[in-house]
Coordinates of C-alpha atoms in Angstrom, one line a residue:
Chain B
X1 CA 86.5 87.2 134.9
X2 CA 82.7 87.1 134.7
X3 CA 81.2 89.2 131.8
X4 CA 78.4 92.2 132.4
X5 CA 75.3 89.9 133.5
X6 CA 71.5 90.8 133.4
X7 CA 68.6 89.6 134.9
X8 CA 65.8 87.9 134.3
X9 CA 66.9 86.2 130.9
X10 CA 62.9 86.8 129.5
X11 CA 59.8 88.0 130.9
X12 CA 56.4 88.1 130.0
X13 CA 54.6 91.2 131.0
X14 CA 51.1 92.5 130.2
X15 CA 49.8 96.2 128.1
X16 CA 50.3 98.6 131.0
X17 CA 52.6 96.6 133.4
X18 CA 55.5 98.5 134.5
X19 CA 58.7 96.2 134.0
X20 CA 62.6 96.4 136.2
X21 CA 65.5 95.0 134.4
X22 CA 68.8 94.5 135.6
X23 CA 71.9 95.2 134.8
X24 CA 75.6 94.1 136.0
X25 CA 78.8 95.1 134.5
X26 CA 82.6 93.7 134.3
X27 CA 84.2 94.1 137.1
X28 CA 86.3 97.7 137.3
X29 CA 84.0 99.1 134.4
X30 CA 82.1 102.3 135.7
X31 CA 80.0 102.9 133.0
X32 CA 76.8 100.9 131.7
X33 CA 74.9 101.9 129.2
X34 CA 71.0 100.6 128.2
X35 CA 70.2 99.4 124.4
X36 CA 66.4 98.0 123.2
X37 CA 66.9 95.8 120.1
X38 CA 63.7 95.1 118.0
X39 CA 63.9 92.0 115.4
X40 CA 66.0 93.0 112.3
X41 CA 67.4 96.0 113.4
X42 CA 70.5 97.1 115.5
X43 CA 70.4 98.1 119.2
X44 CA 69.1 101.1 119.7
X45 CA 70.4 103.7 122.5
X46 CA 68.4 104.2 125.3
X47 CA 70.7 105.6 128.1
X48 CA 74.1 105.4 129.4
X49 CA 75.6 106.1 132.9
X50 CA 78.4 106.9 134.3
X51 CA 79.8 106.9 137.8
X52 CA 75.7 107.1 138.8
X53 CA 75.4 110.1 136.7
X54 CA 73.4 110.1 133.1
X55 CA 75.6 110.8 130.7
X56 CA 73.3 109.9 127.8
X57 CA 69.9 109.3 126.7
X58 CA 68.4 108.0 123.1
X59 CA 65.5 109.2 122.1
X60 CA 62.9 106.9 124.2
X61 CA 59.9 108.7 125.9
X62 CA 59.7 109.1 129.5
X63 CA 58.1 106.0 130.4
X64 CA 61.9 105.0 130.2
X65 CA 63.8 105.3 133.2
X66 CA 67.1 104.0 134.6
X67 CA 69.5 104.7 137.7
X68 CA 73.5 103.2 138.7
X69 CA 73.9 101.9 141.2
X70 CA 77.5 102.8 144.1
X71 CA 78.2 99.1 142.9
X72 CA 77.9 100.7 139.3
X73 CA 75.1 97.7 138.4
X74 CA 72.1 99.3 136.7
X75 CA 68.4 99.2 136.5
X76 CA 66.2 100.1 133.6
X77 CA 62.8 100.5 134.1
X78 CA 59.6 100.8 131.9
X79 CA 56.3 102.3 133.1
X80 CA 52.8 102.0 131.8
X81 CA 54.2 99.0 128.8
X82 CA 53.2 99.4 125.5
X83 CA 53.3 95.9 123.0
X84 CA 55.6 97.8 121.0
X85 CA 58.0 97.6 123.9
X86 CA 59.0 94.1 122.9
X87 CA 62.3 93.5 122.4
X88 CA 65.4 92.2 123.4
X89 CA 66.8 94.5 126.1
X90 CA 70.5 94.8 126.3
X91 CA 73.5 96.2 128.6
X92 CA 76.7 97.2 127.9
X93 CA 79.6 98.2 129.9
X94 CA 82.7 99.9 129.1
X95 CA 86.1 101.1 130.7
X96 CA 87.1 103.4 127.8
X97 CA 85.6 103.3 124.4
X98 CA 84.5 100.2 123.5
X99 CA 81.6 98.4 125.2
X100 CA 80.8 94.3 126.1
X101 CA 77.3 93.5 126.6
X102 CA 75.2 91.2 128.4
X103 CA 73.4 88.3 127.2
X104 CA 69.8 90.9 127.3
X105 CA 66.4 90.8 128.4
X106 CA 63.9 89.3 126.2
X107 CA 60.9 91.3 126.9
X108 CA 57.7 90.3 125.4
X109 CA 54.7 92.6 126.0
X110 CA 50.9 90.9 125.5
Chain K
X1 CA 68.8 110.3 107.8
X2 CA 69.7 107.4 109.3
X3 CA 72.7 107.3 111.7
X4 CA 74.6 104.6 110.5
X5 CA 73.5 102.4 106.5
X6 CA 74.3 98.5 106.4
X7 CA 73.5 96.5 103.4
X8 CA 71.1 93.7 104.8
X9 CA 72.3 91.3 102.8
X10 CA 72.3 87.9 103.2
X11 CA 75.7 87.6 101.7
X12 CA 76.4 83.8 100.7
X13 CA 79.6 83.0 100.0
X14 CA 81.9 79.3 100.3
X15 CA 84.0 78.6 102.7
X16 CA 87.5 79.8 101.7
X17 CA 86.2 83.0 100.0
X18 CA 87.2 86.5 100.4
X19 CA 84.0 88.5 101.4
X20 CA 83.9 92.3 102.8
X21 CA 81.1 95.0 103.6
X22 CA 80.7 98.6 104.1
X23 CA 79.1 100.5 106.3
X24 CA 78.6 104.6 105.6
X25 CA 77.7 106.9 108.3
X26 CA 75.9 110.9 108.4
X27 CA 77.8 112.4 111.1
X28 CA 81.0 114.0 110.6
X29 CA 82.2 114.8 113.8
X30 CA 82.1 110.9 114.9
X31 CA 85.2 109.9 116.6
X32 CA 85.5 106.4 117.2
X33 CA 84.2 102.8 115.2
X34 CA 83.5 99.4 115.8
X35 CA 82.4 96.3 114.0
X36 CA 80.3 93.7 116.4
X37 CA 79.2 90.2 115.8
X38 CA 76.2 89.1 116.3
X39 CA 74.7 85.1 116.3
X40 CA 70.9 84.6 115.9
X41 CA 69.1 85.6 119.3
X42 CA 72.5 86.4 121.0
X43 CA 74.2 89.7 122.4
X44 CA 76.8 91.3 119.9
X45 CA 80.0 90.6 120.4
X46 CA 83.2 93.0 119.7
X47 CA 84.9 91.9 116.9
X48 CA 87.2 94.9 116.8
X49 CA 88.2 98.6 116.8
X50 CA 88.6 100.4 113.3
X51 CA 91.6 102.6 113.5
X52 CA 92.3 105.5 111.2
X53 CA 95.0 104.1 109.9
X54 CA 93.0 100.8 109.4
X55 CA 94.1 97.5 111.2
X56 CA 94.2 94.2 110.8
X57 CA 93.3 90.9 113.3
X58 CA 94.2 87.3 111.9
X59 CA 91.8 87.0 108.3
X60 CA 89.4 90.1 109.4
X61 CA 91.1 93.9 108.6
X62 CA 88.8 97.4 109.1
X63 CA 89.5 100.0 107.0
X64 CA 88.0 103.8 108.0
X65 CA 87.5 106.4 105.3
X66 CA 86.6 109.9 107.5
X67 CA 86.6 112.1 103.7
X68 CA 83.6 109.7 102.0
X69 CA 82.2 108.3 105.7
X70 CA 82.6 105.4 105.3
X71 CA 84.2 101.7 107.3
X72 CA 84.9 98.6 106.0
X73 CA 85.5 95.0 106.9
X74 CA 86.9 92.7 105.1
X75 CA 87.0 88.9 106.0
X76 CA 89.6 86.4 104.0
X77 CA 89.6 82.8 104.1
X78 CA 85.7 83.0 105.4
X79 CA 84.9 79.4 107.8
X80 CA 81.6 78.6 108.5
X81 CA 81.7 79.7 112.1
X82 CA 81.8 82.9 110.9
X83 CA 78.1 83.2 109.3
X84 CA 76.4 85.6 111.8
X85 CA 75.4 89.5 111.1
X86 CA 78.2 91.9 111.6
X87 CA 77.2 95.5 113.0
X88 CA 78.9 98.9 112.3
X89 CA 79.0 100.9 115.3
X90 CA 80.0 104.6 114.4
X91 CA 80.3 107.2 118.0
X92 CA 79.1 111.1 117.4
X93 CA 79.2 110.9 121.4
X94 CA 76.5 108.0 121.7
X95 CA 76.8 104.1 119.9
X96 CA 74.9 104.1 116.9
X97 CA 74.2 100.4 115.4
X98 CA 73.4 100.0 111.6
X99 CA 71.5 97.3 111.0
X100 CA 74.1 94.8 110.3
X101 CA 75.0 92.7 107.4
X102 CA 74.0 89.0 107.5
X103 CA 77.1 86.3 106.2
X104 CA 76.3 83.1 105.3
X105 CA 79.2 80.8 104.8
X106 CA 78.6 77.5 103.0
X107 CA 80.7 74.3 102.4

């Protein structure tokens, strides 16, 4: 079975550019949820859907923005981009409780 | 407060030896926990649940202590494949990563 998938692997954007990342999950899982991972630290929580509804959403201003899909693949957008927006951008999907990512987004802001 | 506190390590430890970390976490009312692996410039990878009653799969056993907040893993017989940084997940309703522990195994 494939595992959750996101495209593209890494982009180069510039300060301002707005940025659409996305997102498929496992097959049958219904819920994807959006992580931004800086070097050295853990994934942080950006948002997490369910069944096309938000169900969650990290503290990340509003230039963050993401949406599900009927197919229940994902898109995670970022307006206006800041350099500090660089990071490895990650998906997860999960039937129950525990959550399989995707390979992530390398995002690199100049 | 943070979330979720890792040591940073690096641990570095033979191959053969017994190694194990904790993880402690701030919120009380969290309900399930995870420990993920995670190689340089890769995604993290489930390594496995932590149960209440703690649980064990092949050399790696998680241990969860809900009165002092705290998870453990502990890794016996450590092989070189498994140098990477391990990530406590802890869930209040949302995943919160610490910032993992990084293993380094040597011959």
């Amino acid at each position: 079975d494939a595992g959750v998938t996101q495209s593209p692997t890494h982009l180069i954007k510039t300060r301002g550019q707005q940025v659409t990342l996305r997102c498929s999950p496992i097959s049958g899982h219904k819920s994807v949820s959006w992580y931004q991972q800086v070097l050295g630290q853990g994934p942080q929580f950006i948002f997490q859907y369910y069944e096309k509804e938000e169900r969650g959403r990290g503290n990340f201003p509003d230039r963050f923005s993401a949406r599900q899909f009927p197919n229940y693949s994902s898109e995670l957008n970022v307006n206006a981009l800041l350099l500090g927006d660089s990071a490895l951008y990650l998906c997860a999907s999960s039937l129950a409780y525990e959550q399989y990512f995707g390979p992530g987004t390398r995002l690199t802001v100049t | 407060r943070k979330e979720v506190e890792q040591d940073p390590g690096p641990f570095n430890v033979p191959e053969g030896a017994t190694v194990a970390f904790n993880c402690t976490y701030s919120n009380s009312a969290s309900q399930s926990f995870f420990w993920y692996r995670q190689d340089c410039r890769k995604e993290p990878k489930l390594l496995m649940s932590v149960y209440s009653s703690g649980n064990e799969d092949g050399r790696f056993t998680a241990q969860l202590n809900r009165a002092s907040q705290y998870i453990s893993l502990l890794i016996r017989d450590s092989k070189l494949s498994d140098s990477a940084t391990y990530l406590c997940v802890v869930n209040p309703g949302q995943f919160y990563f610490g910032s993992g522990t990084k293993l380094n195994v040597k011959p």
